[in-house]
Amino acid sequence: MTVDLGKVKTYGDTLNDGAMQVSFTLPVPAGDEAREAARQIALKMGLESPAVTEMADLGAGFTFFVLYGKCTHSVDFASIKIPKQQQKIMNFKEVNSLIKSELGRKVVVVAACTGSDAHTVGIDAIINMKGYRGEYGLERYPEIEAYNLGSQVPNAELLARAVELGADAILVSQVVTQKNIHLENLTELVELAEAEGLRDRVLLICGGPRISHELAIELGYDAGFGPGTLPNHVASFIAVELVRRNRP
Amino acid sequence: MANKLDLDRTKIDLSRKMAGKIADRLHAWIGDYTTTTTERAAARLLGIDGIDAAGVPLANVMVEKLQQAGLLERGLVPWLSRAVVAGGETPREIAQALADGKLQVQDVPDCPEEKWRATADGLAEKAAAQISAVRAERESRIAKAAPPSKPMLYVIVATGNVYEDAVQAKAAALQGADIVAVIRHTGQSLLDYVPYGPTSEGFGGTYATQENFRIVRAALDEAGEETGRYIRLVNYASGLCMPEISAMGAMERLDMMLNDAMYGILFRDINMRRTFVDQHFSRMINAFAGIIINTGEDNYLTTTDAFDKGYTVLASQFINEQLALRSGLKEEQIGLGHAFEINPAMEDGLLMEIAQAQLCRELFPKSPLKYMPPTKHVTGNIFKTYLINGMYNLVAVMTGQEIQLLGMLTEAIHTPFISDRYLSIDNAGYIFNNARHLGDELIYAPGGKVQTRAAYLLNEACNMLQEIEKIGLETAMERGMFADIKRTREGGKGGSGVVKKDSGYYNPFPGLFGAHALAAEGRLS
């Protein structure tokens, strides 16, 4: 079995079978017509031989489908290039000793959930003393002074506090993504930072369940962290990047 | 309720006694203060709805003007009542005239106390009668409907657009949901006013407004009539407008309110004094309106570890219960909250969940316990999440939980799609039916893992309550004893809205709602 990396297809149990399963809802009442509509949607998605394996009446004129089909599309895996954070991930001790030996001063980090976002789970996992999954949060790092401003912090206030505290890095968490509110908030922060002439003086980092490094770079951030991020991942990035920028 | 956990009765009694003393310590001063939102709630109960030309609610306009005139220390009702005596207009008309600048605060002449008091009491009795009528309508609809089987299925809708919410709420009800909550716009808890009218723009949820309450209520009543059931509607009497939202809910026949005594302090950084005063009046209104409250202990387990800090949930439940009883709520109206949040990777984690859920059931036998689904340890793997939600449903049915907030397989991904809700109802329906009497058949091994865990939790909660009883709840919160969150006594939002009452203060509603008489029947300690 050799995978052609130039033409990768979805896999069920045989190479290139294109097997795929999808589920979705249509705003029509359940019935034979609805089943056919689901099948046609699948065909338009490029799914051959679509089979509706479940059709459920959701009431109020909606119908839910589970459907299997064979996807006709393929992708060129070999040509995919994703920007990645190049730094290696260091542990708690390594980060602290790098800061101590290379910068010789404490690193100031200011963090907040911005805009109307009240969900602090992410920022708390990274910043709070206790940390997450056995990794201490930034508050615990002796070489980092971390300030967690909490939730619903306006972007302008976050920047003002960052200036006041002499922040080396600003961490922004965005959990609520309804109607792309997180993108608006994140973009506004970059624009404000640029307008105030702060952009080059501080590392801008964002995180959240729908954030990727790639998206962050596109929005004008220095880094982005998605689900599964641990405090030391963020701390490593900050330490290495500050050391790099500190070099003449 | 059988004592399946072989609990130490003296520890239970001591815990309840300590919680009672903690509540009494707060009540030693709660009555000395009023707040802007407490007075606005009184205004709303008296029919002052609507907004001024700038969109400010008339209740806010009146309270602000009275505060500027230095009259709020006596409460809104005495002034309003004197205005009614002087001009013969309705409270709503007086509020409008004040907002339009046609009436000034100082224009209202004094009158003999007996006279304005009699007018005030008359207006308040009328308002209370309206709420009683709403309550009676609920009771009559419930009596006619098929009784829900327990645990009741609770789902949320959160589109941001009330008209879309109404469609989704109705669909959820037709799929089998017993209870529908409309999640609020994510920033509303920190607004010091209640928005007005129907709203179609909200993030993470929909604004709680009186009109929005009405719209979703009507949709759920339709669904209830179609299915021969009664669908309960939930909103949030929390944040900076706790009592006002309760007042609106009482008028629009909401059936449940998220209404915790400490949540706002801990999770929204609202001033302590403000919250303790607000929760009291808010809960009095809920008590009188026959609304079931839900407390928010589940939140502690999102910021701390559910296994390590499970006992803080119990300690808080005891305190929430005692405070609620002191506001006139009956045990049957106190839906104490907890959650299924132990890390699923833990060996025997399920046994620990069973211990906590069974313990809540035995400690609070009459409470319609509110059980919250796993959120902290679930990821984008919807298949695994669906399975974990099944385990959660199994624990609920075997331990006799009553209000089951259904876990969504897309938790951590997006606000629920219509199909996510359907699948969650299907999951719960299957398990609740398939394991309906499992709890009746089970006994726990004496001295086994479940009993040992329950005894440990009760003991730790009892110790914690004894410590809080010595230092006071405010100090406990300053030290971060709940949710690992520290709050200062004087800090937090909304502190400027707390007003020390003057000796001439009057608000007819607390007396009318008979908080004290009702509370005496309860389990006060």
PDB file of C-alpha atoms in Angstrom, chain A residues 79-184:
ATOM      1  CA  SER A  79       2.769  20.833  -1.433  1.00  0.00           C
ATOM      2  CA  ILE A  80       1.182  21.907   1.880  1.00  0.00           C
ATOM      3  CA  LYS A  81       3.213  24.447   3.840  1.00  0.00           C
ATOM      4  CA  ILE A  82       1.998  25.627   7.260  1.00  0.00           C
ATOM      5  CA  PRO A  83       3.851  28.308   9.207  1.00  0.00           C
ATOM      6  CA  LYS A  84       4.898  26.809  12.539  1.00  0.00           C
ATOM      7  CA  GLN A  85       6.441  28.101  15.685  1.00  0.00           C
ATOM      8  CA  GLN A  86      10.007  26.980  15.233  1.00  0.00           C
ATOM      9  CA  GLN A  87      11.066  27.128  18.861  1.00  0.00           C
ATOM     10  CA  LYS A  88      11.378  23.924  20.779  1.00  0.00           C
ATOM     11  CA  ILE A  89       9.099  23.595  23.772  1.00  0.00           C
ATOM     12  CA  MET A  90      10.946  24.018  27.044  1.00  0.00           C
ATOM     13  CA  ASN A  91       9.845  23.059  30.520  1.00  0.00           C
ATOM     14  CA  PHE A  92       9.259  25.309  33.522  1.00  0.00           C
ATOM     15  CA  LYS A  93      12.897  25.190  34.698  1.00  0.00           C
ATOM     16  CA  GLU A  94      14.380  25.696  31.250  1.00  0.00           C
ATOM     17  CA  VAL A  95      12.225  28.740  30.577  1.00  0.00           C
ATOM     18  CA  ASN A  96      13.139  30.367  33.867  1.00  0.00           C
ATOM     19  CA  SER A  97      16.832  29.729  33.477  1.00  0.00           C
ATOM     20  CA  LEU A  98      16.823  31.021  29.897  1.00  0.00           C
ATOM     21  CA  ILE A  99      15.176  34.264  30.998  1.00  0.00           C
ATOM     22  CA  LYS A 100      17.559  34.617  33.921  1.00  0.00           C
ATOM     23  CA  SER A 101      20.742  33.980  31.942  1.00  0.00           C
ATOM     24  CA  GLU A 102      19.881  35.726  28.677  1.00  0.00           C
ATOM     25  CA  LEU A 103      17.680  38.634  29.725  1.00  0.00           C
ATOM     26  CA  GLY A 104      18.720  39.083  33.316  1.00  0.00           C
ATOM     27  CA  ARG A 105      15.398  40.637  34.280  1.00  0.00           C
ATOM     28  CA  LYS A 106      11.836  39.577  34.864  1.00  0.00           C
ATOM     29  CA  VAL A 107       9.533  39.261  31.905  1.00  0.00           C
ATOM     30  CA  VAL A 108       6.196  41.057  32.283  1.00  0.00           C
ATOM     31  CA  VAL A 109       3.128  39.361  30.807  1.00  0.00           C
ATOM     32  CA  VAL A 110      -0.338  40.917  30.788  1.00  0.00           C
ATOM     33  CA  ALA A 111      -3.317  38.714  29.956  1.00  0.00           C
ATOM     34  CA  ALA A 112      -7.061  39.174  29.494  1.00  0.00           C
ATOM     35  CA  CYS A 113     -10.249  37.996  27.851  1.00  0.00           C
ATOM     36  CA  THR A 114     -11.164  40.997  25.746  1.00  0.00           C
ATOM     37  CA  GLY A 115     -14.353  42.560  24.505  1.00  0.00           C
ATOM     38  CA  SER A 116     -17.537  41.084  25.847  1.00  0.00           C
ATOM     39  CA  ASP A 117     -15.981  37.658  26.365  1.00  0.00           C
ATOM     40  CA  ALA A 118     -16.548  36.408  29.898  1.00  0.00           C
ATOM     41  CA  HIS A 119     -14.985  32.971  29.478  1.00  0.00           C
ATOM     42  CA  THR A 120     -11.774  32.888  31.454  1.00  0.00           C
ATOM     43  CA  VAL A 121     -11.174  29.126  31.389  1.00  0.00           C
ATOM     44  CA  GLY A 122      -8.416  29.409  28.772  1.00  0.00           C
ATOM     45  CA  ILE A 123      -6.569  32.375  30.171  1.00  0.00           C
ATOM     46  CA  ASP A 124      -6.830  30.960  33.698  1.00  0.00           C
ATOM     47  CA  ALA A 125      -5.298  27.667  32.552  1.00  0.00           C
ATOM     48  CA  ILE A 126      -2.280  29.516  31.151  1.00  0.00           C
ATOM     49  CA  ILE A 127      -1.816  32.209  33.795  1.00  0.00           C
ATOM     50  CA  ASN A 128      -3.097  31.008  37.160  1.00  0.00           C
ATOM     51  CA  MET A 129      -0.623  29.591  39.644  1.00  0.00           C
ATOM     52  CA  LYS A 130      -2.155  26.149  39.473  1.00  0.00           C
ATOM     53  CA  GLY A 131      -1.909  25.877  35.706  1.00  0.00           C
ATOM     54  CA  TYR A 132      -3.361  23.036  33.711  1.00  0.00           C
ATOM     55  CA  ARG A 133      -2.720  19.310  33.422  1.00  0.00           C
ATOM     56  CA  GLY A 134       0.134  19.418  35.887  1.00  0.00           C
ATOM     57  CA  GLU A 135       1.933  22.334  34.185  1.00  0.00           C
ATOM     58  CA  TYR A 136       2.283  25.393  36.412  1.00  0.00           C
ATOM     59  CA  GLY A 137       0.755  28.620  35.151  1.00  0.00           C
ATOM     60  CA  LEU A 138       2.839  31.701  34.371  1.00  0.00           C
ATOM     61  CA  GLU A 139       2.095  33.225  37.783  1.00  0.00           C
ATOM     62  CA  ARG A 140       4.221  30.454  39.262  1.00  0.00           C
ATOM     63  CA  TYR A 141       7.280  31.248  37.088  1.00  0.00           C
ATOM     64  CA  PRO A 142       9.813  33.095  39.261  1.00  0.00           C
ATOM     65  CA  GLU A 143      11.178  34.931  36.209  1.00  0.00           C
ATOM     66  CA  ILE A 144       7.779  36.010  34.917  1.00  0.00           C
ATOM     67  CA  GLU A 145       5.553  38.688  36.384  1.00  0.00           C
ATOM     68  CA  ALA A 146       2.101  37.739  35.169  1.00  0.00           C
ATOM     69  CA  TYR A 147      -1.012  39.902  35.425  1.00  0.00           C
ATOM     70  CA  ASN A 148      -4.385  38.316  34.721  1.00  0.00           C
ATOM     71  CA  LEU A 149      -6.815  41.177  34.099  1.00  0.00           C
ATOM     72  CA  GLY A 150      -9.766  38.800  33.905  1.00  0.00           C
ATOM     73  CA  SER A 151     -12.729  38.953  31.575  1.00  0.00           C
ATOM     74  CA  GLN A 152     -14.559  41.554  29.542  1.00  0.00           C
ATOM     75  CA  VAL A 153     -11.574  43.879  29.330  1.00  0.00           C
ATOM     76  CA  PRO A 154     -11.848  46.492  26.561  1.00  0.00           C
ATOM     77  CA  ASN A 155      -8.883  46.449  24.158  1.00  0.00           C
ATOM     78  CA  ALA A 156      -7.993  50.056  24.960  1.00  0.00           C
ATOM     79  CA  GLU A 157      -7.865  49.293  28.676  1.00  0.00           C
ATOM     80  CA  LEU A 158      -5.711  46.240  28.079  1.00  0.00           C
ATOM     81  CA  LEU A 159      -3.199  48.320  26.132  1.00  0.00           C
ATOM     82  CA  ALA A 160      -3.201  51.068  28.756  1.00  0.00           C
ATOM     83  CA  ARG A 161      -2.460  48.513  31.469  1.00  0.00           C
ATOM     84  CA  ALA A 162       0.239  46.917  29.331  1.00  0.00           C
ATOM     85  CA  VAL A 163       1.986  50.275  28.984  1.00  0.00           C
ATOM     86  CA  GLU A 164       1.620  51.031  32.679  1.00  0.00           C
ATOM     87  CA  LEU A 165       3.102  47.665  33.658  1.00  0.00           C
ATOM     88  CA  GLY A 166       5.822  47.704  31.005  1.00  0.00           C
ATOM     89  CA  ALA A 167       4.578  44.509  29.403  1.00  0.00           C
ATOM     90  CA  ASP A 168       6.863  42.413  27.247  1.00  0.00           C
ATOM     91  CA  ALA A 169       3.965  40.320  26.060  1.00  0.00           C
ATOM     92  CA  ILE A 170       0.186  40.634  25.864  1.00  0.00           C
ATOM     93  CA  LEU A 171      -1.914  37.456  25.918  1.00  0.00           C
ATOM     94  CA  VAL A 172      -5.461  37.687  24.649  1.00  0.00           C
ATOM     95  CA  SER A 173      -7.986  34.901  25.034  1.00  0.00           C
ATOM     96  CA  GLN A 174     -11.078  34.656  22.884  1.00  0.00           C
ATOM     97  CA  VAL A 175     -13.527  31.874  23.533  1.00  0.00           C
ATOM     98  CA  VAL A 176     -16.812  33.197  22.184  1.00  0.00           C
ATOM     99  CA  THR A 177     -16.690  32.972  18.401  1.00  0.00           C
ATOM    100  CA  GLN A 178     -20.328  33.491  17.486  1.00  0.00           C
ATOM    101  CA  LYS A 179     -20.614  35.516  14.297  1.00  0.00           C
ATOM    102  CA  ASN A 180     -16.811  35.862  14.313  1.00  0.00           C
ATOM    103  CA  ILE A 181     -16.838  38.363  17.183  1.00  0.00           C
ATOM    104  CA  HIS A 182     -13.384  37.057  18.163  1.00  0.00           C
ATOM    105  CA  LEU A 183     -11.889  38.133  14.852  1.00  0.00           C
ATOM    106  CA  GLU A 184     -13.244  41.652  15.252  1.00  0.00           C
TER     107      GLU A 184
END
